[in-house]
Every structure is written in C-alpha cells, then in structure tokens.
GROMACS .gro file of C-alpha atoms in nm:
model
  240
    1UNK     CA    1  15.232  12.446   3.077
    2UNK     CA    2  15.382  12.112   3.065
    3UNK     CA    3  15.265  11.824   2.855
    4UNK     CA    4  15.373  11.428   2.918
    5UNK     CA    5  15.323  11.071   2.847
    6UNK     CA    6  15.319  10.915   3.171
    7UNK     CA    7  15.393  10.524   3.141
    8UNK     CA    8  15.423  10.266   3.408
    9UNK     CA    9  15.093  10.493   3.591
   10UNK     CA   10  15.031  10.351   3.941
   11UNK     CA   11  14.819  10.499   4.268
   12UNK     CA   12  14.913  10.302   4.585
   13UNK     CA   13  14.655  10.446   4.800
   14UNK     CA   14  14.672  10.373   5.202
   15UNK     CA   15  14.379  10.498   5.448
   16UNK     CA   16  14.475  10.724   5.748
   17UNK     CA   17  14.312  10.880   6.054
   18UNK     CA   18  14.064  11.115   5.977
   19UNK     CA   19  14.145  11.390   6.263
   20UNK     CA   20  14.521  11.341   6.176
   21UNK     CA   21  14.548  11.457   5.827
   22UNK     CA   22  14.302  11.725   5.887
   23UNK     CA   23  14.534  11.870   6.153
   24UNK     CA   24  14.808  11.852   5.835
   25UNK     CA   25  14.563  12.107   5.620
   26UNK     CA   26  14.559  12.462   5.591
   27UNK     CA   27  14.234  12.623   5.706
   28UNK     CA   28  14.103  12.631   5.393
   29UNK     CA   29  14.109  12.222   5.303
   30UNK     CA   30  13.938  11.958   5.461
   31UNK     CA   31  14.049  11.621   5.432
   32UNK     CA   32  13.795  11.360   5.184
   33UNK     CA   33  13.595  11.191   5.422
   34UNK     CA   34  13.483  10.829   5.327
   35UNK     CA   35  13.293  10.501   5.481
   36UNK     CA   36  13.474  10.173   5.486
   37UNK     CA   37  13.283   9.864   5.423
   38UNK     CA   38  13.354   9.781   5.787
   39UNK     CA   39  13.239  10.099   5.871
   40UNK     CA   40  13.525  10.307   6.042
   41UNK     CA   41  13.526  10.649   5.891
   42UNK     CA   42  13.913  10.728   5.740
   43UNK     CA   43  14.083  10.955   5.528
   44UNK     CA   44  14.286  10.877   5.236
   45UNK     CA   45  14.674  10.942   5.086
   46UNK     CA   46  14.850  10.813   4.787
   47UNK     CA   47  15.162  10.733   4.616
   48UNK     CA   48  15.140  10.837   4.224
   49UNK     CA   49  15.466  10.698   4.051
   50UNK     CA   50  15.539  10.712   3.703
   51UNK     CA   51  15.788  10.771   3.453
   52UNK     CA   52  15.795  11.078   3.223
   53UNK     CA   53  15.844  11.027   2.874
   54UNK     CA   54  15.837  11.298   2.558
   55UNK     CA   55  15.829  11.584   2.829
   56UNK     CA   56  15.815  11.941   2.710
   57UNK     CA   57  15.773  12.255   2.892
   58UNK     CA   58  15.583  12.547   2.683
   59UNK     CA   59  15.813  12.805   2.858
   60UNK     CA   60  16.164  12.615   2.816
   61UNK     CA   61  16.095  12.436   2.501
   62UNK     CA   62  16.472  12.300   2.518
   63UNK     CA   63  16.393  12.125   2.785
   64UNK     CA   64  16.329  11.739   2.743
   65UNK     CA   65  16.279  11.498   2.998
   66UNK     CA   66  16.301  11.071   3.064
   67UNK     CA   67  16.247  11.083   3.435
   68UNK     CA   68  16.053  10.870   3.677
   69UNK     CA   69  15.849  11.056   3.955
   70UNK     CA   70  15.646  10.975   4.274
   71UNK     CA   71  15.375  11.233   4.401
   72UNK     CA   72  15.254  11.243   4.744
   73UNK     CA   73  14.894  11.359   4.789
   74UNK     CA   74  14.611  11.340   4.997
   75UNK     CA   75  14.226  11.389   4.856
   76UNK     CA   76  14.089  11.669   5.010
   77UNK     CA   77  13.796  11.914   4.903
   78UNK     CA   78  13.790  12.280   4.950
   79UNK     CA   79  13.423  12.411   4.927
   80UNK     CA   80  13.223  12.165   4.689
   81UNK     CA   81  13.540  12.123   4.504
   82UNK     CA   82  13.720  11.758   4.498
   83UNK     CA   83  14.109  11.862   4.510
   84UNK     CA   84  14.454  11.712   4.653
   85UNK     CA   85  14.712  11.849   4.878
   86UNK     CA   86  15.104  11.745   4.754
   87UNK     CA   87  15.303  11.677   5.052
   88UNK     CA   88  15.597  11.671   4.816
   89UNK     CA   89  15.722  11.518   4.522
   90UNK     CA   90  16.019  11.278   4.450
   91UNK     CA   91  16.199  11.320   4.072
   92UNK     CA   92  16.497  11.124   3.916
   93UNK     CA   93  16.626  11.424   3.773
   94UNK     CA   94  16.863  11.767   3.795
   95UNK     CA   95  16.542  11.913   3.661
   96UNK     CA   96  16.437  11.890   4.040
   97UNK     CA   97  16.588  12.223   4.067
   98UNK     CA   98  16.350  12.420   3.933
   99UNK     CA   99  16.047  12.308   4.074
  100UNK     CA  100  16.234  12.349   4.418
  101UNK     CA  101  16.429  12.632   4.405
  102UNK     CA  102  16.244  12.844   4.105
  103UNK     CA  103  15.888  12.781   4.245
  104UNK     CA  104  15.974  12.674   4.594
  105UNK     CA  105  15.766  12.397   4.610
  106UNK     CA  106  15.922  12.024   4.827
  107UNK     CA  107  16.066  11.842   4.534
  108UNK     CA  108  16.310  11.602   4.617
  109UNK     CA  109  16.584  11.470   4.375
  110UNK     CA  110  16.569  11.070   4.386
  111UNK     CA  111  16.793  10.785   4.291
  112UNK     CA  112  16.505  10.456   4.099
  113UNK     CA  113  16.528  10.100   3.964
  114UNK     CA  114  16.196  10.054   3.805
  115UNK     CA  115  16.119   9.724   3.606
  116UNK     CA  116  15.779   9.635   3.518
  117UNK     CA  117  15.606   9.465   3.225
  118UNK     CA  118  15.240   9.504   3.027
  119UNK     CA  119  15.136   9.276   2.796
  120UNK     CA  120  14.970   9.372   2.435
  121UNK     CA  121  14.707   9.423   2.544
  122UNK     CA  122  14.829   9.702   2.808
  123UNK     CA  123  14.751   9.461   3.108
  124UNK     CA  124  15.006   9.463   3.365
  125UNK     CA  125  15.165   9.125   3.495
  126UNK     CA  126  15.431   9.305   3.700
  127UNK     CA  127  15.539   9.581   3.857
  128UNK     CA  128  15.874   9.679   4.066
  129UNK     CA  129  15.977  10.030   4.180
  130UNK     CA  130  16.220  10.143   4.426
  131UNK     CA  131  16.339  10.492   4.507
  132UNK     CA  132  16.540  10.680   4.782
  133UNK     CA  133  16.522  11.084   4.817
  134UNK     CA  134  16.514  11.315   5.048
  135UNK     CA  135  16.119  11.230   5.153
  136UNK     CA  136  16.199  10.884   5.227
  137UNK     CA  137  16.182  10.481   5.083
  138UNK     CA  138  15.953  10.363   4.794
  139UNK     CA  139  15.882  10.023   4.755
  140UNK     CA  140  15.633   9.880   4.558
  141UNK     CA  141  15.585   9.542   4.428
  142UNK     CA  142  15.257   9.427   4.287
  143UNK     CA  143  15.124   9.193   4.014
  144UNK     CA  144  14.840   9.296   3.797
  145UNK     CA  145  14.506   9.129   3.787
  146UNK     CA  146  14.367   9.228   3.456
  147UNK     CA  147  14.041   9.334   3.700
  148UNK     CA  148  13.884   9.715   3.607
  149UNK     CA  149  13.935   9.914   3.899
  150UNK     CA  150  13.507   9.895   3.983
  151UNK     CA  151  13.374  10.028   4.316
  152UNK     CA  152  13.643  10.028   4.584
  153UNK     CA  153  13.631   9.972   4.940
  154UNK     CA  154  13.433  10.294   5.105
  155UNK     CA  155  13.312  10.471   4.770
  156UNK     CA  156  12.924  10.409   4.672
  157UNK     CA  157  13.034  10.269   4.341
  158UNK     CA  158  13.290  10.269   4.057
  159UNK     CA  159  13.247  10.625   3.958
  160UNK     CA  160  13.240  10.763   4.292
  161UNK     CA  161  13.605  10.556   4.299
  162UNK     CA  162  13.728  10.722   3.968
  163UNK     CA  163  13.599  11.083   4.044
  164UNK     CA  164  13.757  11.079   4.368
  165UNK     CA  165  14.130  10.882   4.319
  166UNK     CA  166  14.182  10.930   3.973
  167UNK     CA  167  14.023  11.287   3.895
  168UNK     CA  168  14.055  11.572   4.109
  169UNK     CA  169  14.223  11.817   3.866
  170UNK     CA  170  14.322  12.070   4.124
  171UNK     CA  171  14.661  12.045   4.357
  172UNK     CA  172  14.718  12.230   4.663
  173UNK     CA  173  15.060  12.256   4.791
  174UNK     CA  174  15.289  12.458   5.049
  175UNK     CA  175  15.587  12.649   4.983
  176UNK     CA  176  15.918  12.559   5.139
  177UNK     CA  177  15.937  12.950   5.179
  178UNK     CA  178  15.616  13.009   5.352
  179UNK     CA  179  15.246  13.057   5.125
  180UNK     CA  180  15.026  12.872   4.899
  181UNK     CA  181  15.026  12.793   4.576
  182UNK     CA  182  14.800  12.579   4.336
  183UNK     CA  183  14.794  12.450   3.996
  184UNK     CA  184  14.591  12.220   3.780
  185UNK     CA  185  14.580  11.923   3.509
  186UNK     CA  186  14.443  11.782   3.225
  187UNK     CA  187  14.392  11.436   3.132
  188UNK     CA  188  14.142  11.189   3.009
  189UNK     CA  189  13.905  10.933   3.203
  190UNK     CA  190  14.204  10.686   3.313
  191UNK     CA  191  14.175  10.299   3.212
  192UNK     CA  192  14.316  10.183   3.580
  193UNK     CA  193  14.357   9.803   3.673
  194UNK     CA  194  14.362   9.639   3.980
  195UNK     CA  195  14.716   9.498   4.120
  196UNK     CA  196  14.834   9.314   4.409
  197UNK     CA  197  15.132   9.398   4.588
  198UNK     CA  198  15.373   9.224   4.766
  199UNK     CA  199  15.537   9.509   4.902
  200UNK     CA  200  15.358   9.877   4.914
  201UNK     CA  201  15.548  10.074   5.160
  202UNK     CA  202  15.594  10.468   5.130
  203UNK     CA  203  15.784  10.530   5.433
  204UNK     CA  204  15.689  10.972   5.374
  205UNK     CA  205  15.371  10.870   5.481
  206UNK     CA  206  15.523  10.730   5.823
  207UNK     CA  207  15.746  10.972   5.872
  208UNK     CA  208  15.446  11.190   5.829
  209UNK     CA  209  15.270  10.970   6.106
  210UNK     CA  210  14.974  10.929   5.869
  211UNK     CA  211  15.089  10.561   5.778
  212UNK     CA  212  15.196  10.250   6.016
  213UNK     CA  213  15.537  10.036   5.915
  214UNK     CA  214  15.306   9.760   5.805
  215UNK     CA  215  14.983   9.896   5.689
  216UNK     CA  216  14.851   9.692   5.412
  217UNK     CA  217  14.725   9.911   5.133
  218UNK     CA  218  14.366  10.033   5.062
  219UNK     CA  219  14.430  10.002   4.710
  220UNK     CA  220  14.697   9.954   4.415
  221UNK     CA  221  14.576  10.069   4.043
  222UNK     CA  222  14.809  10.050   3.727
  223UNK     CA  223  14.797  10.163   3.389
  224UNK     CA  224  15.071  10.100   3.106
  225UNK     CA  225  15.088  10.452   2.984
  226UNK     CA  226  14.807  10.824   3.009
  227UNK     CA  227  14.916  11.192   2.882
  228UNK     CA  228  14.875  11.450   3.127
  229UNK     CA  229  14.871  11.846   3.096
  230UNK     CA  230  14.966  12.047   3.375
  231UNK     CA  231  14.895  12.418   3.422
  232UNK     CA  232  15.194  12.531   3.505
  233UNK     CA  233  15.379  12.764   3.681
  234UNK     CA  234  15.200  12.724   3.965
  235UNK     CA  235  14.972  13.044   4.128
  236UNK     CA  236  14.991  13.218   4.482
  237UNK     CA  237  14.634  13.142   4.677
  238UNK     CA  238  14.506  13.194   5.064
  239UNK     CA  239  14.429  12.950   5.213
  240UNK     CA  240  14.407  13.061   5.568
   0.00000   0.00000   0.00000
C-alpha cells in the first residue's frame, strides 16, 4: 500500500457528453449519469491535483516522496457500485517510472509551479497550478470562497454531491500493454470548499474530445491538506 498527506487538494470537475465518454468505457463501466438544473442530461470528468507530502510505500519503505500530481478520472459505476475510470495520471517525479513501466499503467512525468495559500483556519484565498507532461496543459487559477461545497449543480443534494465527486473508493484503469487493472483507497469524509477560477483548463480532456477549449467548469472544490491510503499494487480484472 501507499499512505500520503495530500495538501493543496483540488477537483476541477467539467461536464461532458453523455454518449461520448460512454463510447471511452470498457464494456463493463458505464459512465455516472446526472440531471443539470437546466435539465440536459451529461456526464462528468475531473482534474484531482495535489501535492504529496510524507509519502511511503509499504513495499519500498526507502522510498520517500515531495511530489505534486494531477489525476484524470471520470465517475462511472459498474453494477450498483459508484467507481472512476483514470485516463492517466501526471507526476512531478522520476518515481513516474514505476507506476508506468512496473505496473504499466499511463503515468506521465510532469514539469509544476504551484503557489497557493490557506489561511488558519484552512480556508483557501488562492490557488495557482500549472503543469506540462506528456497528457497535456494544466492550468488552474481559482480563489476560494470559504462556501461548504453543499448540493451542486445536477446532484439531489449535498450528500449525493460528496458520495459521488469526492468518494468513490474504487479506480478503474487501462494498461498501456493491453488489460485491466483496479485498485482502491482510503480516506475520510473530505472538508471541500467552494473556489472560483479564473482559469480551469485541462487540455487531456480536449485532446480526449470530452472537453471544449473554453468550457467553463461544472465545479472547483479545495481543501488545504486530507491523508489518503491506496491499495496498492494494483490487480488484473475483466472488464469486457
């Protein structure tokens, strides 16, 4: 397994076309359907970007890790089970290779400024990352609000919005050499905040055709710092 403080924790979360990112899916997955408040029926992708601090891997205990990192997922369920699917992932380190090459899963190495401040009371006033990799731009600029996340737009109410964005604890991803594989995590109920960005562009996503140049996003939600757990290595499964 590996354990780490997160800090800096932020979702940038952009709607897409339904039929589109279920034609991305293996068999298995279908894409999280919801309601917007104006009533057009979308899927949904986001950008989680953080930076790892006191990182330790139970199988390579030597290993220690200060790096910041950018998944790219989309909320899907497979059965009666709320899950994502990882695209890829973008980390600022040479531990990139064993993720990719080890495990074969589409981890790109990344160069990131990051600058962002929280005040003592862990509420964000602003936040800056940038990033370049393999996958594509990341650009976010936002300033917090100091407003709970609450219901967002298309879930029933604030839970539904947690469960849903914040706590699916099973990942789905493809291998660069062909197959499945999943893994899980750990974590507590996340404390996330409401931001407003500037700039939220993930340009992945657009390469990916699920994302337009200049779609606003759905949602951004920030956090000064959460410890995760994840189940690692990660296990063969069929999904179709």
């Amino acid at each position: 397994d590996v354990v780490s403080d997160l800090t800096g924790f932020a979702i940038t979360t952009f709607t897409v076309p339904l039929a589109k990112l279920a034609s991305m899916l293996p068999r298995a997955l279908e894409p999280t359907a919801l309601t917007l408040d104006s009533g057009v029926r979308v899927g949904m992708v986001s950008a989680v970007t953080f930076l790892n601090t006191e990182f330790r891997v139970s199988f390579a205990p030597f290993i220690r890790l200060v790096a910041a990192q950018t998944n790219y997922r989309a909320y899907v369920r497979r059965g009666d089970e709320d899950a994502v699917w990882f695209f890829g992932t973008m980390l600022a380190s040479p531990f990139v290779v064993l993720p990719r090459y080890a495990w074969a899963l589409p981890w790109a190495y990344g160069r990131v400024t990051r600058a962002m401040a929280f005040d003592v009371d862990g509420h964000c006033t602003d936040y800056a990352h940038h990033a370049i990799c393999e996958h594509g731009e990341e650009h976010l600029e936002a300033v917090g609000t100091r407003v709970p996340m609450g219901r967002l737009d298309g879930f029933a109410d604030a839970r539904e919005s947690a469960r849903v964005l914040t706590h699916p604890l099973v990942g789905y991803v493809a291998r660069t050499r062909g197959g499945h594989v999943t893994y899980g995590v750990d974590h507590e109920a996340l404390a996330l905040e409401r931001a407003d960005a500037t700039v939220a562009r993930y340009t992945f996503f657009e390469r990916l055709g699920l994302v337009a140049p200049d779609q606003e996003a759905h949602s951004v939600l920030v956090m000064p710092s959460t410890h995760f757990v994840v189940r690692l290595p990660p296990a063969r499964v069929d999904l179709g």
